[in-house]
mmCIF file of C-alpha atoms in Angstrom:
data_model
loop_
_atom_site.group_PDB
_atom_site.id
_atom_site.type_symbol
_atom_site.label_atom_id
_atom_site.label_comp_id
_atom_site.label_asym_id
_atom_site.label_seq_id
_atom_site.Cartn_x
_atom_site.Cartn_y
_atom_site.Cartn_z
ATOM 1 C CA MET A 220 -46.828 59.810 40.451
ATOM 2 C CA SER A 221 -49.899 58.352 38.874
ATOM 3 C CA VAL A 222 -50.864 54.993 38.548
ATOM 4 C CA GLY A 223 -49.805 54.984 35.085
ATOM 5 C CA ASP A 224 -46.325 56.221 35.575
ATOM 6 C CA VAL A 225 -45.942 53.560 38.051
ATOM 7 C CA ALA A 226 -47.021 50.881 35.681
ATOM 8 C CA GLY A 227 -44.547 52.444 33.114
ATOM 9 C CA LEU A 228 -41.358 52.337 35.762
ATOM 10 C CA VAL A 229 -42.563 48.715 36.492
ATOM 11 C CA ALA A 230 -42.420 47.767 32.838
ATOM 12 C CA ALA A 231 -39.294 49.554 32.299
ATOM 13 C CA ILE A 232 -37.798 47.558 34.906
ATOM 14 C CA ALA A 233 -38.877 44.321 33.908
ATOM 15 C CA PHE A 234 -37.497 45.145 30.596
ATOM 16 C CA VAL A 235 -34.390 45.919 31.632
ATOM 17 C CA LEU A 236 -34.260 42.551 33.734
ATOM 18 C CA LEU A 237 -35.217 40.870 30.609
ATOM 19 C CA VAL A 238 -32.537 42.176 28.524
ATOM 20 C CA GLY A 239 -29.996 41.229 31.291
ATOM 21 C CA VAL A 240 -31.422 37.956 31.568
ATOM 22 C CA LEU A 241 -31.173 37.352 27.709
ATOM 23 C CA ALA A 242 -27.765 39.114 27.564
ATOM 24 C CA VAL A 243 -25.825 36.578 29.609
ATOM 25 C CA PRO A 244 -26.888 33.595 27.385
ATOM 26 C CA LEU A 245 -25.640 35.912 24.512
ATOM 27 C CA VAL A 246 -22.307 36.726 25.799
ATOM 28 C CA LYS A 247 -21.727 32.780 26.583
ATOM 29 C CA LEU A 248 -22.709 32.049 23.060
ATOM 30 C CA GLY A 249 -20.195 34.334 22.008
ATOM 31 C CA ARG A 250 -17.297 33.231 24.134
ATOM 32 C CA THR A 251 -18.268 29.844 22.591
ATOM 33 C CA PHE A 252 -17.896 30.786 19.027
ATOM 34 C CA ASP A 253 -14.691 32.682 19.987
ATOM 35 C CA GLN A 254 -13.436 29.303 21.448
ATOM 36 C CA ALA A 255 -14.642 27.546 18.296
ATOM 37 C CA SER A 256 -12.913 29.816 15.639
ATOM 38 C CA ALA A 257 -9.594 29.310 17.946
ATOM 39 C CA SER A 258 -9.916 25.371 17.874
ATOM 40 C CA LEU A 259 -10.624 25.964 14.145
ATOM 41 C CA ARG A 260 -7.604 28.129 13.523
ATOM 42 C CA GLN A 261 -5.548 25.654 15.502
ATOM 43 C CA ILE A 262 -6.580 22.923 13.457
ATOM 44 C CA THR A 263 -6.041 24.520 10.336
ATOM 45 C CA GLU A 264 -2.306 25.357 11.543
ATOM 46 C CA HIS A 265 -1.663 21.825 12.214
ATOM 47 C CA THR A 266 -3.644 20.223 9.290
ATOM 48 C CA LEU A 267 -1.687 22.021 6.548
ATOM 49 C CA PRO A 268 1.879 20.921 7.431
ATOM 50 C CA VAL A 269 0.503 17.452 7.445
ATOM 51 C CA ILE A 270 -0.947 17.868 4.144
ATOM 52 C CA ASP A 271 2.296 19.100 2.601
ATOM 53 C CA GLU A 272 4.054 16.096 4.284
ATOM 54 C CA THR A 273 1.444 13.816 2.540
ATOM 55 C CA ALA A 274 2.234 15.364 -0.727
ATOM 56 C CA THR A 275 5.779 14.910 -0.529
ATOM 57 C CA VAL A 276 5.480 11.184 0.871
ATOM 58 C CA VAL A 277 3.030 10.789 -2.162
ATOM 59 C CA ALA A 278 5.578 12.049 -4.924
ATOM 60 C CA SER A 279 8.518 10.076 -3.400
ATOM 61 C CA THR A 280 6.189 6.857 -3.509
ATOM 62 C CA ASN A 281 5.353 7.470 -7.258
ATOM 63 C CA SER A 282 9.019 7.820 -8.128
ATOM 64 C CA GLN A 283 9.916 4.485 -6.486
ATOM 65 C CA LEU A 284 7.012 2.685 -7.944
ATOM 66 C CA GLU A 285 8.390 3.987 -11.422
ATOM 67 C CA ARG A 286 11.617 2.303 -10.336
ATOM 68 C CA VAL A 287 9.975 -0.900 -9.388
ATOM 69 C CA ASP A 288 8.159 -0.830 -12.608
ATOM 70 C CA THR A 289 11.451 -0.651 -14.406
ATOM 71 C CA ILE A 290 12.902 -3.180 -12.415
ATOM 72 C CA THR A 291 9.903 -5.474 -12.909
ATOM 73 C CA THR A 292 9.907 -4.920 -16.762
ATOM 74 C CA SER A 293 13.707 -5.977 -17.032
ATOM 75 C CA ALA A 294 12.979 -9.075 -15.101
ATOM 76 C CA ALA A 295 10.263 -9.991 -17.479
ATOM 77 C CA GLN A 296 12.725 -9.328 -20.187
ATOM 78 C CA VAL A 297 15.361 -11.730 -18.563
ATOM 79 C CA SER A 298 12.464 -14.324 -18.031
ATOM 80 C CA ALA A 299 11.513 -14.206 -21.671
ATOM 81 C CA ASN A 300 15.271 -14.589 -22.716
ATOM 82 C CA VAL A 301 15.905 -17.456 -20.393
ATOM 83 C CA SER A 302 12.794 -19.198 -21.502
ATOM 84 C CA ALA A 303 13.920 -18.846 -25.270
ATOM 85 C CA LEU A 304 17.310 -19.908 -24.320
ATOM 86 C CA THR A 305 16.033 -23.045 -22.564
ATOM 87 C CA SER A 306 13.949 -23.941 -25.409
ATOM 88 C CA LEU A 307 17.018 -23.318 -27.944
ATOM 89 C CA PHE A 308 19.254 -25.803 -25.768
ATOM 90 C CA ALA A 309 16.424 -28.319 -25.574
ATOM 91 C CA ALA A 310 15.920 -28.046 -29.297
ATOM 92 C CA THR A 311 19.644 -28.269 -30.086
ATOM 93 C CA VAL A 312 21.015 -30.599 -27.596
ATOM 94 C CA GLY A 313 18.088 -32.357 -26.283
ATOM 95 C CA GLY A 314 17.663 -34.657 -29.477
ATOM 96 C CA PRO A 315 20.864 -35.903 -29.549
ATOM 97 C CA MET A 316 21.259 -36.257 -25.921
ATOM 98 C CA ILE A 317 18.353 -38.462 -25.911
ATOM 99 C CA LYS A 318 19.853 -40.757 -28.579
ATOM 100 C CA VAL A 319 22.973 -40.913 -26.588
ATOM 101 C CA ALA A 320 21.127 -41.999 -23.579
ATOM 102 C CA ALA A 321 19.265 -44.489 -25.423
ATOM 103 C CA PHE A 322 22.420 -46.060 -26.898
ATOM 104 C CA SER A 323 24.175 -45.940 -23.840
ATOM 105 C CA TYR A 324 21.150 -47.831 -22.259
ATOM 106 C CA GLY A 325 21.142 -50.251 -24.896
ATOM 107 C CA VAL A 326 24.779 -50.898 -24.549
ATOM 108 C CA ARG A 327 24.398 -51.271 -20.976
ATOM 109 C CA ARG A 328 21.656 -53.878 -21.242
ATOM 110 C CA ALA A 329 23.791 -55.833 -23.961
ATOM 111 C CA LEU A 330 26.947 -55.806 -21.770
ATOM 112 C CA SER A 331 25.108 -56.973 -18.506
ATOM 113 C CA GLY A 332 23.103 -59.646 -20.871
ATOM 114 C CA LEU A 333 26.531 -60.936 -22.000
ATOM 115 C CA SER A 334 28.163 -60.805 -18.936
ATOM 116 C CA ALA A 335 25.328 -62.704 -17.207
ATOM 117 C CA SER A 336 25.595 -65.352 -20.202
ATOM 118 C CA ALA A 337 29.314 -65.623 -19.375
ATOM 119 C CA LYS A 338 28.763 -66.137 -15.840
ATOM 120 C CA ALA A 339 26.229 -68.793 -16.423
ATOM 121 C CA SER A 340 28.366 -70.600 -18.762
ATOM 122 C CA ARG A 341 31.179 -70.702 -16.350
ATOM 123 C CA THR A 342 29.130 -71.870 -13.442
ATOM 124 C CA ARG A 343 28.147 -74.807 -15.697
#
């Protein structure tokens, strides 16, 4: 063997060792990618049912909101009707009631004035 053959053999062994040293991190990186894809697969499997349930909940909530909107509209109509009825009652009955109240107040004042003067005249 010549010096060139020994040098070639040493270079070949060094190259094999270099490839072996570089192969270990590449194998570990491959395992890391396998674990990452398995984790991603599990996340996807668990996420899809949650998304389906969320869509169902949103649809149910939308249905309930439509019912609440109907109830709110009806309550607003009832409130408007009660307000109109109150205004009508006040306009129809309010004026005569005020007149009756004023008349009864006047009668009470007159009668109390008469009874006060009658008591004063008896004590003299």
